[in-house]
Coordinates of C-alpha atoms and ligand atoms in Angstrom, one line a residue:
X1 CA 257.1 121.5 70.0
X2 CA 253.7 120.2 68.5
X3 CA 250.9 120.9 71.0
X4 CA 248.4 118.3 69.1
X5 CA 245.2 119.9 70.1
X6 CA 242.1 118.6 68.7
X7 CA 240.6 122.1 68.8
X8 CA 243.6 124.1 67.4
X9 CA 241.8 127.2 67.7
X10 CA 242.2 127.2 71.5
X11 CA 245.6 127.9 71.0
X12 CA 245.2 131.8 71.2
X13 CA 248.2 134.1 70.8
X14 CA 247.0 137.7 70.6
X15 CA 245.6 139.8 74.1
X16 CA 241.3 139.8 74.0
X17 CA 240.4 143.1 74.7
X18 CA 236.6 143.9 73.9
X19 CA 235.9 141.4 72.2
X20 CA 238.8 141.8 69.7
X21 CA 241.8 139.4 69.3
X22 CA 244.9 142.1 69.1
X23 CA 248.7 142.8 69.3
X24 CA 250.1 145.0 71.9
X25 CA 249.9 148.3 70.5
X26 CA 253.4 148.7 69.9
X27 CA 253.7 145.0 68.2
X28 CA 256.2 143.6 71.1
X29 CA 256.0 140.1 71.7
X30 CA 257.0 137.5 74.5
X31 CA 258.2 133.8 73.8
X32 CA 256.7 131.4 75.6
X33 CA 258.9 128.6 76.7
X34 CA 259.1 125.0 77.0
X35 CA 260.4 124.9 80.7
X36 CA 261.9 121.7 81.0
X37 CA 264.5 123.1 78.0
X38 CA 263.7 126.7 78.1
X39 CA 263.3 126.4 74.1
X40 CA 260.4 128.8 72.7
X41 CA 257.7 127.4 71.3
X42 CA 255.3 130.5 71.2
X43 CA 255.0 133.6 70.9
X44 CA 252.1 136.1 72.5
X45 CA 251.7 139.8 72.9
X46 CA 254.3 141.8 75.2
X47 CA 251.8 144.2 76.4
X48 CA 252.5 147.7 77.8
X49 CA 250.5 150.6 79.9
X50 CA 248.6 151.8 76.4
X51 CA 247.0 148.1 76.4
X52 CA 246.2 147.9 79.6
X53 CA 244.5 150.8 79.6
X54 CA 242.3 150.0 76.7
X55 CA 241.1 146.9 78.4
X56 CA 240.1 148.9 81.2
X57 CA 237.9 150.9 78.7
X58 CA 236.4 148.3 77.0
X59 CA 235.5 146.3 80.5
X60 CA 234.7 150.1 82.1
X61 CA 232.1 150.6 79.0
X62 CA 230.9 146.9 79.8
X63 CA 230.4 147.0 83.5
X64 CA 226.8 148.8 83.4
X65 CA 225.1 146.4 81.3
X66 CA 226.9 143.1 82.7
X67 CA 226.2 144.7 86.3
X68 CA 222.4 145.2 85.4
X69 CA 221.8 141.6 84.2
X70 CA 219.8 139.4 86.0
X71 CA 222.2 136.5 88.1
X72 CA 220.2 133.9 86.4
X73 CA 221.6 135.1 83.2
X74 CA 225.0 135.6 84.3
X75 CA 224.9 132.0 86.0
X76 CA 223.7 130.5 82.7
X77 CA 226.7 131.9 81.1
X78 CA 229.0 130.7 83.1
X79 CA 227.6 127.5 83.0
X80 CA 227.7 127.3 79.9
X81 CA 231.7 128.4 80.1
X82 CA 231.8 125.6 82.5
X83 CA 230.6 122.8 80.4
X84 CA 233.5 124.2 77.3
X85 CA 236.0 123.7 79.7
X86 CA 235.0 120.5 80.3
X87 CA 234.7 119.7 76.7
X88 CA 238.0 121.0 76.1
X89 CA 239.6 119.2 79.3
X90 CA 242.3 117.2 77.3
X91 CA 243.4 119.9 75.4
X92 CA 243.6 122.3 77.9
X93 CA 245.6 119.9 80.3
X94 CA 248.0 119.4 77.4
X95 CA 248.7 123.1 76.8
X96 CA 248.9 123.4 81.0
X97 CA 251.8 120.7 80.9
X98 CA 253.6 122.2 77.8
X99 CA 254.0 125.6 79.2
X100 CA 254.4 125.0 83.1
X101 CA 255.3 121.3 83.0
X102 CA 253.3 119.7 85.6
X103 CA 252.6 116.1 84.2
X104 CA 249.6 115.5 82.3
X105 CA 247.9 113.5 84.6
X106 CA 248.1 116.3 87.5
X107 CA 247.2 118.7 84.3
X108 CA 244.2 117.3 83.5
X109 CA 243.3 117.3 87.2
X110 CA 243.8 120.9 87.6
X111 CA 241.5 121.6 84.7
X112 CA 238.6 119.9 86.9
X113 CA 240.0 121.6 90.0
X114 CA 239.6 124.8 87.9
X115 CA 236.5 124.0 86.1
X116 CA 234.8 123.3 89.8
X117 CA 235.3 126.9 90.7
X118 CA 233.3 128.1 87.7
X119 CA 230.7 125.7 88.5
X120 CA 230.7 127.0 92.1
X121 CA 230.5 130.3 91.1
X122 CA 227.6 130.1 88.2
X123 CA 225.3 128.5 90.9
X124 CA 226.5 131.2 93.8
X125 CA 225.9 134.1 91.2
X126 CA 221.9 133.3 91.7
X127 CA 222.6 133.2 95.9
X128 CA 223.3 136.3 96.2
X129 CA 221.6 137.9 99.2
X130 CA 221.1 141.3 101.3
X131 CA 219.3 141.5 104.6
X132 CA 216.1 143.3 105.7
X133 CA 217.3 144.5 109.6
X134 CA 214.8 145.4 111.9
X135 CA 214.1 149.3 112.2
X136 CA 215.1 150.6 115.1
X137 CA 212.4 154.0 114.4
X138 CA 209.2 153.4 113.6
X139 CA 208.1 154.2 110.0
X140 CA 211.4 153.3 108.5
X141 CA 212.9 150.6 106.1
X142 CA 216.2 149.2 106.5
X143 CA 218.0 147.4 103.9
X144 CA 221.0 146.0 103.2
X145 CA 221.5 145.2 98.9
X146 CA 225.3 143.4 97.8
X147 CA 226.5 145.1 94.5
X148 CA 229.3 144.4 92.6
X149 CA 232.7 146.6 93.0
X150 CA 233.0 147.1 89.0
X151 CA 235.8 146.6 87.3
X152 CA 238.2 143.8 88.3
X153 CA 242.4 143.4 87.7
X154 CA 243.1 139.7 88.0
X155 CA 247.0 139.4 88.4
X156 CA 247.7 135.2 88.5
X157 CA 251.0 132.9 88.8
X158 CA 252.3 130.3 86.7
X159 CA 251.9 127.2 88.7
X160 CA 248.3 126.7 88.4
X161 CA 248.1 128.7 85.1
X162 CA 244.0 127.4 84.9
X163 CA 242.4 127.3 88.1
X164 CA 244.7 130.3 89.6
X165 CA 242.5 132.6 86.8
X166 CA 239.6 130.8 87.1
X167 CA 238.8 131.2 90.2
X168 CA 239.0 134.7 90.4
X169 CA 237.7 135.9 87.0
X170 CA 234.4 133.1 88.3
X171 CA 233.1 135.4 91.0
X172 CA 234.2 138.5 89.6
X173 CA 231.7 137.7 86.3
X174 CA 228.9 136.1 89.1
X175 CA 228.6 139.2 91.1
X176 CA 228.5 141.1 88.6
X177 CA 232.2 143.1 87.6
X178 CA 233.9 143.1 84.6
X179 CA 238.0 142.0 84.5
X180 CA 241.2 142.8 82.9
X181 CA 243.7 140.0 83.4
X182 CA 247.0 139.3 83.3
X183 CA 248.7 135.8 83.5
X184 CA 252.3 134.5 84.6
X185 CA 254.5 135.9 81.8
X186 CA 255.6 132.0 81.7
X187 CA 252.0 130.6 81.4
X188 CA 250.0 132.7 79.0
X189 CA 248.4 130.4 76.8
X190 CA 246.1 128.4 78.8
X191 CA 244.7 131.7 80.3
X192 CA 244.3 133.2 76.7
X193 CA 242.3 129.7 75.8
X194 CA 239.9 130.1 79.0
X195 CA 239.4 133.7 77.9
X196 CA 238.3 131.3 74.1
X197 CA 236.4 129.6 75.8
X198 CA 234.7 132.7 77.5
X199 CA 234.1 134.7 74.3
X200 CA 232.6 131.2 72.6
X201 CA 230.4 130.6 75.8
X202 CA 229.0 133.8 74.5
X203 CA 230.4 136.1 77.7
X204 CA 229.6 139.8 76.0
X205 CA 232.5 142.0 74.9
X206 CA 234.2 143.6 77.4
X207 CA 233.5 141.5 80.0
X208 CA 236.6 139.6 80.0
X209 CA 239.3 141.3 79.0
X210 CA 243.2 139.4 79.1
X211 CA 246.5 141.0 77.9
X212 CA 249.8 139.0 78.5
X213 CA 253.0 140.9 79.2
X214 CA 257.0 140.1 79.8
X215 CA 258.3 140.8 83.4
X216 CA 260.1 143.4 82.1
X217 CA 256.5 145.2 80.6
X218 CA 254.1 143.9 83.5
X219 CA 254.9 146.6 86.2
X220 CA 254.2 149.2 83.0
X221 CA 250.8 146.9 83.1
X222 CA 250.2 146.8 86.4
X223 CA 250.6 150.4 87.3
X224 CA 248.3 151.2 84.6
X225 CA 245.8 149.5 86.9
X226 CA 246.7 150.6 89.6
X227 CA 246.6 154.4 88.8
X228 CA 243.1 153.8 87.2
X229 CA 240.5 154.9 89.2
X230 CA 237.9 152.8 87.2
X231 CA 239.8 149.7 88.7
X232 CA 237.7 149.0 92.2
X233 CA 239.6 146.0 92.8
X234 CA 242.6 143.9 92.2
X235 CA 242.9 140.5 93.2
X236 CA 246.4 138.6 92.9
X237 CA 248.1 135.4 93.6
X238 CA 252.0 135.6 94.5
X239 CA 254.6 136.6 96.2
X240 CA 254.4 138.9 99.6
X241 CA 256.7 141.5 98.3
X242 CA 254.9 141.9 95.1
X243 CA 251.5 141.6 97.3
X244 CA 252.6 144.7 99.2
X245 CA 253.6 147.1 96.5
X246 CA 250.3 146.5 95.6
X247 CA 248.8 147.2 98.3
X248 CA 250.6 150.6 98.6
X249 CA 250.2 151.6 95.2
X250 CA 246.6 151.3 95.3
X251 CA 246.1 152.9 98.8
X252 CA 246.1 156.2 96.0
X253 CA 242.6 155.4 95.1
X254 CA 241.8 152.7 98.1
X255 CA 240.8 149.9 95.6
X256 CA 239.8 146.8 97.3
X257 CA 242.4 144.3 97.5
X258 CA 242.2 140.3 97.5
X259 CA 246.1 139.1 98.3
X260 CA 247.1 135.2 98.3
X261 CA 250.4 135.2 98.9
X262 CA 253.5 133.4 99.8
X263 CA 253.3 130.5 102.6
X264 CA 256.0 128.6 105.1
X265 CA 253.7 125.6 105.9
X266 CA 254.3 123.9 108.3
X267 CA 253.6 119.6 108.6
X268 CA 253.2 118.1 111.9
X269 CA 253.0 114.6 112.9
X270 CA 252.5 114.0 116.0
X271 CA 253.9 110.8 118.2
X272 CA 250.0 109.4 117.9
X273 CA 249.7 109.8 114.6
X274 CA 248.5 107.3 112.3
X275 CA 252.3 107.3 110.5
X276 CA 250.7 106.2 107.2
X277 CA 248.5 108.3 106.7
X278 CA 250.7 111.2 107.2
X279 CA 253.1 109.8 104.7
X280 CA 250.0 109.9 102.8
X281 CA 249.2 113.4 103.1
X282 CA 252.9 114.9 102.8
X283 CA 253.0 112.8 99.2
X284 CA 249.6 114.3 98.2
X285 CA 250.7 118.2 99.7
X286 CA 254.4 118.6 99.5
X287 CA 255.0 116.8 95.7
X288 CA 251.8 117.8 93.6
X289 CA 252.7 120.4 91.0
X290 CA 256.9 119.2 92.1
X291 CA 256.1 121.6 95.4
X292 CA 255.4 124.7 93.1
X293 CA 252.6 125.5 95.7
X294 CA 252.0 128.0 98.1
X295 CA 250.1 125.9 100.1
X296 CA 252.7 122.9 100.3
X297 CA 254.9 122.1 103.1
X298 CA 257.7 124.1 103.4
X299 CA 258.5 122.4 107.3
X300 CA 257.9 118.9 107.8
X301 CA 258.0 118.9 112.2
X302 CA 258.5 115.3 113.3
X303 CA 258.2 113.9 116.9
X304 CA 261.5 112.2 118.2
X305 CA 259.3 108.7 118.9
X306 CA 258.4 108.4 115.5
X307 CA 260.6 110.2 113.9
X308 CA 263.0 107.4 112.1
X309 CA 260.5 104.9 111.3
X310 CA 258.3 108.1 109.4
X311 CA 261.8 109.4 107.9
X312 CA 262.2 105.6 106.6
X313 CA 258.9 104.6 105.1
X314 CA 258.8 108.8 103.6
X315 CA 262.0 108.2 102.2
X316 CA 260.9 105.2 100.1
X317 CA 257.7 106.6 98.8
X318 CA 259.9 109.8 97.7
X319 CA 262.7 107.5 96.3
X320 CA 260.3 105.9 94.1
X321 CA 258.6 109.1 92.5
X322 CA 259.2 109.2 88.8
X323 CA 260.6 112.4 87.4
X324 CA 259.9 112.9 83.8
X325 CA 259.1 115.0 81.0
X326 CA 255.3 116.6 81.6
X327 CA 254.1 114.4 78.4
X328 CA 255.5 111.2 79.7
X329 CA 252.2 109.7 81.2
X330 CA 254.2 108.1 83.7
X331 CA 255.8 111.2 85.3
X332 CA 255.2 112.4 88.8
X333 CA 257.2 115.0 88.7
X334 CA 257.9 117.3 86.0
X335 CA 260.7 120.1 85.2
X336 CA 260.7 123.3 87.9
X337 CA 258.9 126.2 85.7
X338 CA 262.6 127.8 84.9
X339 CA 266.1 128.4 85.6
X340 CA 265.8 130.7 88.7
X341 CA 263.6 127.6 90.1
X342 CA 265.7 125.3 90.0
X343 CA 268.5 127.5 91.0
X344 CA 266.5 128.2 94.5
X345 CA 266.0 124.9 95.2
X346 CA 269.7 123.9 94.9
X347 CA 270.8 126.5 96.9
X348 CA 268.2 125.9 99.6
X349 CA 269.4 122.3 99.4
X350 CA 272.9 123.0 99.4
X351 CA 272.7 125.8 102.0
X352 CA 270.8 123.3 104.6
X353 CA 273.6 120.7 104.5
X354 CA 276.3 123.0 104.6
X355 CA 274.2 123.9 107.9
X356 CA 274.4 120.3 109.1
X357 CA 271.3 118.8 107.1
X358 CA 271.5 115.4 105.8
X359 CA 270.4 113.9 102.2
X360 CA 268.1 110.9 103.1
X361 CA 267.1 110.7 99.1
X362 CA 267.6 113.4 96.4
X363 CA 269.5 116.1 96.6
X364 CA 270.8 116.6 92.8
X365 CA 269.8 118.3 89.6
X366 CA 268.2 114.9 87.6
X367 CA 267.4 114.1 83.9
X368 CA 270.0 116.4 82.6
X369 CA 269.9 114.9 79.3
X370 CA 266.3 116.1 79.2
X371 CA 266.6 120.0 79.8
X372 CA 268.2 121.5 82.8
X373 CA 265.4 122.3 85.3
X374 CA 264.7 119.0 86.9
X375 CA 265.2 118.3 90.6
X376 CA 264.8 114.8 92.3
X377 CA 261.9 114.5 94.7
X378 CA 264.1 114.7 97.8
X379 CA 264.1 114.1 101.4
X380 CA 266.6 116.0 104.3
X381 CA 266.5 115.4 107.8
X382 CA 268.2 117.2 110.6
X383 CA 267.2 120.3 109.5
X384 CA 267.2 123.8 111.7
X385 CA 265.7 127.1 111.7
X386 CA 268.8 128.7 110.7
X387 CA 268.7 126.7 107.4
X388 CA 267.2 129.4 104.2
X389 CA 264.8 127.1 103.7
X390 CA 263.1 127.4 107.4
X391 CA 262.5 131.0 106.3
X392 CA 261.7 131.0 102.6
X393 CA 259.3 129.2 100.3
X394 CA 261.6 126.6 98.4
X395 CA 258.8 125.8 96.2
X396 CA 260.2 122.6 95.2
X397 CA 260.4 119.1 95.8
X398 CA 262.2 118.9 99.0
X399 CA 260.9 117.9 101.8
X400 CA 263.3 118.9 105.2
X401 CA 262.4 117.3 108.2
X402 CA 262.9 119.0 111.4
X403 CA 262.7 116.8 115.1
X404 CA 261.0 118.1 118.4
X405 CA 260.2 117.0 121.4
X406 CA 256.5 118.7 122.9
X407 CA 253.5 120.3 121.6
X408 CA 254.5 123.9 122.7
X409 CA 257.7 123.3 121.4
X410 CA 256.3 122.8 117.8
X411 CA 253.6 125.3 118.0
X412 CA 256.0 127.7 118.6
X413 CA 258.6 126.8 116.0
X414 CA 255.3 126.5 113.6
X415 CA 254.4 130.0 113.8
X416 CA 257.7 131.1 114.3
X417 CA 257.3 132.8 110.8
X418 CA 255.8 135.8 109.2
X419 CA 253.9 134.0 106.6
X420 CA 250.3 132.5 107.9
X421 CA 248.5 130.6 104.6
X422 CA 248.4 126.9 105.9
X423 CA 249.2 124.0 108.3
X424 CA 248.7 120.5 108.8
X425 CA 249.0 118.1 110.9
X426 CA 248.2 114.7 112.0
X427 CA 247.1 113.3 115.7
X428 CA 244.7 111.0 117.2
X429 CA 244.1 113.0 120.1
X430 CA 241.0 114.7 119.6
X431 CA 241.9 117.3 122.5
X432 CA 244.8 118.0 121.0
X433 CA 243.1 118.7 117.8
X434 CA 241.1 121.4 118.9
X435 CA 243.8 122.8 121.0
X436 CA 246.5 122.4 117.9
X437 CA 244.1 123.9 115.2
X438 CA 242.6 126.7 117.2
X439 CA 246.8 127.2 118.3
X440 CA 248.5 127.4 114.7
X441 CA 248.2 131.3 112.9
X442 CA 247.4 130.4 109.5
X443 CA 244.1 131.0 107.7
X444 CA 243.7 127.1 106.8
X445 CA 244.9 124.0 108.6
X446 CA 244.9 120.3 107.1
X447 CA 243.8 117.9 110.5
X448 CA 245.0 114.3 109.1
X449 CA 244.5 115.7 105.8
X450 CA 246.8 117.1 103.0
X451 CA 244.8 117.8 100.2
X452 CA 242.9 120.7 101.7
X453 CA 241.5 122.9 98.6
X454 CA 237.9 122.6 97.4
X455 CA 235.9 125.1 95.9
X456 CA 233.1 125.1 98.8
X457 CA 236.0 126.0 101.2
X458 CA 237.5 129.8 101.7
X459 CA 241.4 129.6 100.8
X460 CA 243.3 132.3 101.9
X461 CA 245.8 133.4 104.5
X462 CA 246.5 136.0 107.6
X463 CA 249.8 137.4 108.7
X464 CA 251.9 138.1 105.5
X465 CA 250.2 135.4 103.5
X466 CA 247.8 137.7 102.6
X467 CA 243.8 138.8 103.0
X468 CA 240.9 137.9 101.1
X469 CA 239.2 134.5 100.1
X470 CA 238.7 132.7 97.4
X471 CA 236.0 129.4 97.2
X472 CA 233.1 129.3 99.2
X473 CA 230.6 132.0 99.2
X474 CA 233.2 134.5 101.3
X475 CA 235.0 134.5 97.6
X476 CA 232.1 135.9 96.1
X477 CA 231.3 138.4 98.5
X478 CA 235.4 139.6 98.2
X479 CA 233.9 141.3 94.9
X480 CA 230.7 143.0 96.1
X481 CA 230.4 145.5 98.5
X482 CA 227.4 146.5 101.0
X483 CA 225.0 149.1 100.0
X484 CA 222.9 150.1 103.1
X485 CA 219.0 151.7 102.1
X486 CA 217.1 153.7 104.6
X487 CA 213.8 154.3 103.7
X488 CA 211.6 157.2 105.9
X489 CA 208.4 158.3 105.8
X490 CA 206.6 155.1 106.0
X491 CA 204.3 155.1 109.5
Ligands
SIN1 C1 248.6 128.1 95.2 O1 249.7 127.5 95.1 O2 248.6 129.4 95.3 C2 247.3 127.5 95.1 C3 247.2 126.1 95.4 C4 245.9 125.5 95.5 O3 244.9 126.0 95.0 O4 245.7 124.5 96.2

């Protein structure tokens, strides 16, 4: 597969570590596949514990000198990683769709999603702020100073393989830590590109360090970090069960931990709802990226009054989304990222109508002739919480819709799970608003809107989605930490 870049040299397949471009120390290497036909097209470094480590020395050695820069510095840096980004937009959206196959057009939106948290982030770097707190003896100073935690581990999926590393590695750089990464073992080259466009942007070796390893080498990786005592934090997008390992692995040397993990969203419409515009918002949350997202809606909660005329006018938007390959400028919806994907999906889909659900549109593997991971956009109704997919993320494009009848009904049956990242919903009641939002346990809630992430606004979760924030300036503060000054002998 020809990627066509017009800057071929983003195309990076060697681990940066200290400023070096290098093999993993025992010369293994990983294919990178083409996920629509699971055909390799590259090839990048199959990392192990010995690399791992050695990125932690270089961005150990690093950290002081980064740390002790001033944040105008740092924020002129990243600004200027920022505006290569940019520059490089098109070719970074086409190596995004050839390695996670997300259509080019959604591609080259996720590069300015991405490229809007390191914007964010330059600008916070020079907000950083302590507090002077009013002494409570006379003759003493009391000050609080924000310093950075040192050295960062950024662990980051494959469906956003851009903005999911951006916007940690961002704040990390802004407040003043140094990183080791390592991306999806499915999506390595458009994080090894950023980490180009880092070392071009004239980010100091060390800083940014990024090794890529298979799944079978990345717990070898990860526990290399995890044992480390230099690493002060780890910050990682994915599933729960992978979250939590970490988060008892690292209890060892009580590293501070930033976890976004899986979701179960729930989508409400509400019998006052404006019915198009909640057609509106499920299109824009539950098929962008095919409904690889953890923030997509996993439980679509209808009210019986409304319930067939939204299933009907759903059902034709759905019906009409084009599935194609990633480099078709027409596509919608792309391949699932692999095999096991696609897999899930079916057997969600199968599982819920041997369980009584219906197939309003969908419902099949599609494009066959094309590769074997494509799905078709597709719409159930009927569905029940003893269906898999009412407990499981079926991160995919199927949307099930569930009937009730009353508010408490649906508030229960939308927190009725142990995941809490995000909900929607649409009314026209403005009591019921406040009384729905403040009602629902997730850490973000959509109110007649289902494009929810921005890089002003804190993403993250509660419950078994996770802890920690990421956007806004609570993302930045998730890699400093409070230093408290007391200073005597002043009266
Ligand atoms: C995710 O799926 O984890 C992130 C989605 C987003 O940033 O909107």
């Amino acid at each position: 597969m020809a990627l066509n870049l017009a800057e071929p040299a983003l195309l990076r397949t060697q681990n940066l570590i200290d400023d070096q471009w290098r093999d993993a120390g025992l010369g293994a290497r990983l294919s990178v596949s083409d996920p629509a036909t699971g055909e390799a097209f590259a090839c990048v470094p199959d990392s192990d514990a010995g690399d791992a480590r050695l990125a932690v020395d270089a961005a150990a050695a690093a950290f002081p000198a980064w740390s002790r820069r001033t944040a105008r510095e740092r924020a002129q840096l990243i600004k200027r990683w920022h505006a290569l980004i940019l520059q490089h937009q098109e070719d970074l959206a086409r190596i995004i769709s050839t390695e996670q196959g997300k259509p080019l057009k959604e591609a080259r939106g996720e590069v300015l999603y991405g490229a809007s948290y390191v914007e964010w982030f330059a600008e916070e770097a020079t907000r950083i702020c302590g507090d002077i707190v009013a002494e409570a003896v006379p003759g003493r100073k009391l000050l609080v100073l924000k310093e950075p935690v040192g050295v960062v581990a950024a662990i980051t999926p494959w469906n956003f393989p851009l903005a999911m590393i951006a916007r940690k590695i961002a704040p990390a750089l802004a407040a003043g830590c140094t990183v080791v990464a390592k991306p999806a073992e499915d999506t390595p080259l458009t994080a090894l590109a950023l980490a180009w466009l880092a070392q071009q942007a004239g980010i100091p070796a060390g800083v940014l360090n990024m090794v890529t390893a298979s799944r079978e080498h990345t717990p070898g990786v990860v526990d290399a970090w995890l044992l480390d005592s230099r690493v002060r934090k780890i910050t990682f997008t994915g599933s729960t069960p992978v979250g939590k390992h970490l988060a008892r692995e690292s209890a060892a040397t009580l590293k501070k931990l930033s976890l976004e993990l899986g979701g179960n969203a729930p989508f409400i419409v509400f019998e006052d709802a404006d019915l198009d515009a909640a057609v509106d918002g499920l299109m824009a949350s539950k098929f962008r990226n095919g409904g690889q997202t953890c923030v997509c809606p996993n439980r679509v909660y209808v009210h019986e009054a409304v319930h067939d005329d939204f299933v009907e006018r759903l059902a034709q938007r759905v019906g009409a989304l084009h599935v194609g390959p990633a480099t078709d400028e027409a596509a919608q919806i792309g391949p699932m990222i692999n095999a096991r994907a696609v897999d899930k999906i079916a057997r969600h889909v199968d599982d819920a109508v041997t369980r009584g659900a219906r197939v309003v549109t969908g419902g099949k593997r599609v494009r066959t002739e094309d590769g074997p991971h494509y799905y078709a956009p597709t719409v159930l109704v009927d569905a029940t919480p003893a269906m898999e997919l009412s407990c499981e993320e079926t991160f995919g494009p199927v949307a099930p819709i569930f009937r009730f009848r009353d508010e408490a009904e649906v508030i229960r049956d939308a927190n009725d799970t142990p995941f809490g990242l995000a909900a929607y919903f649409y009314s026209n009641d403005v009591r019921r608003i406040w009384r729905v939002a403040q009602a629902l346990e997730t850490g973000m809630v959509g109110i007649n809107e289902g494009a929810i992430a921005a890089e002003a606004a804190p993403f993250g979760g509660v419950k078994e989605s996770g802890y920690g924030r990421e956007g806004s300036r609570h993302g930045l503060d998730d890699y400093m930490h409070t230093k408290y000054l007391c200073q005597g002998q002043l009266g």
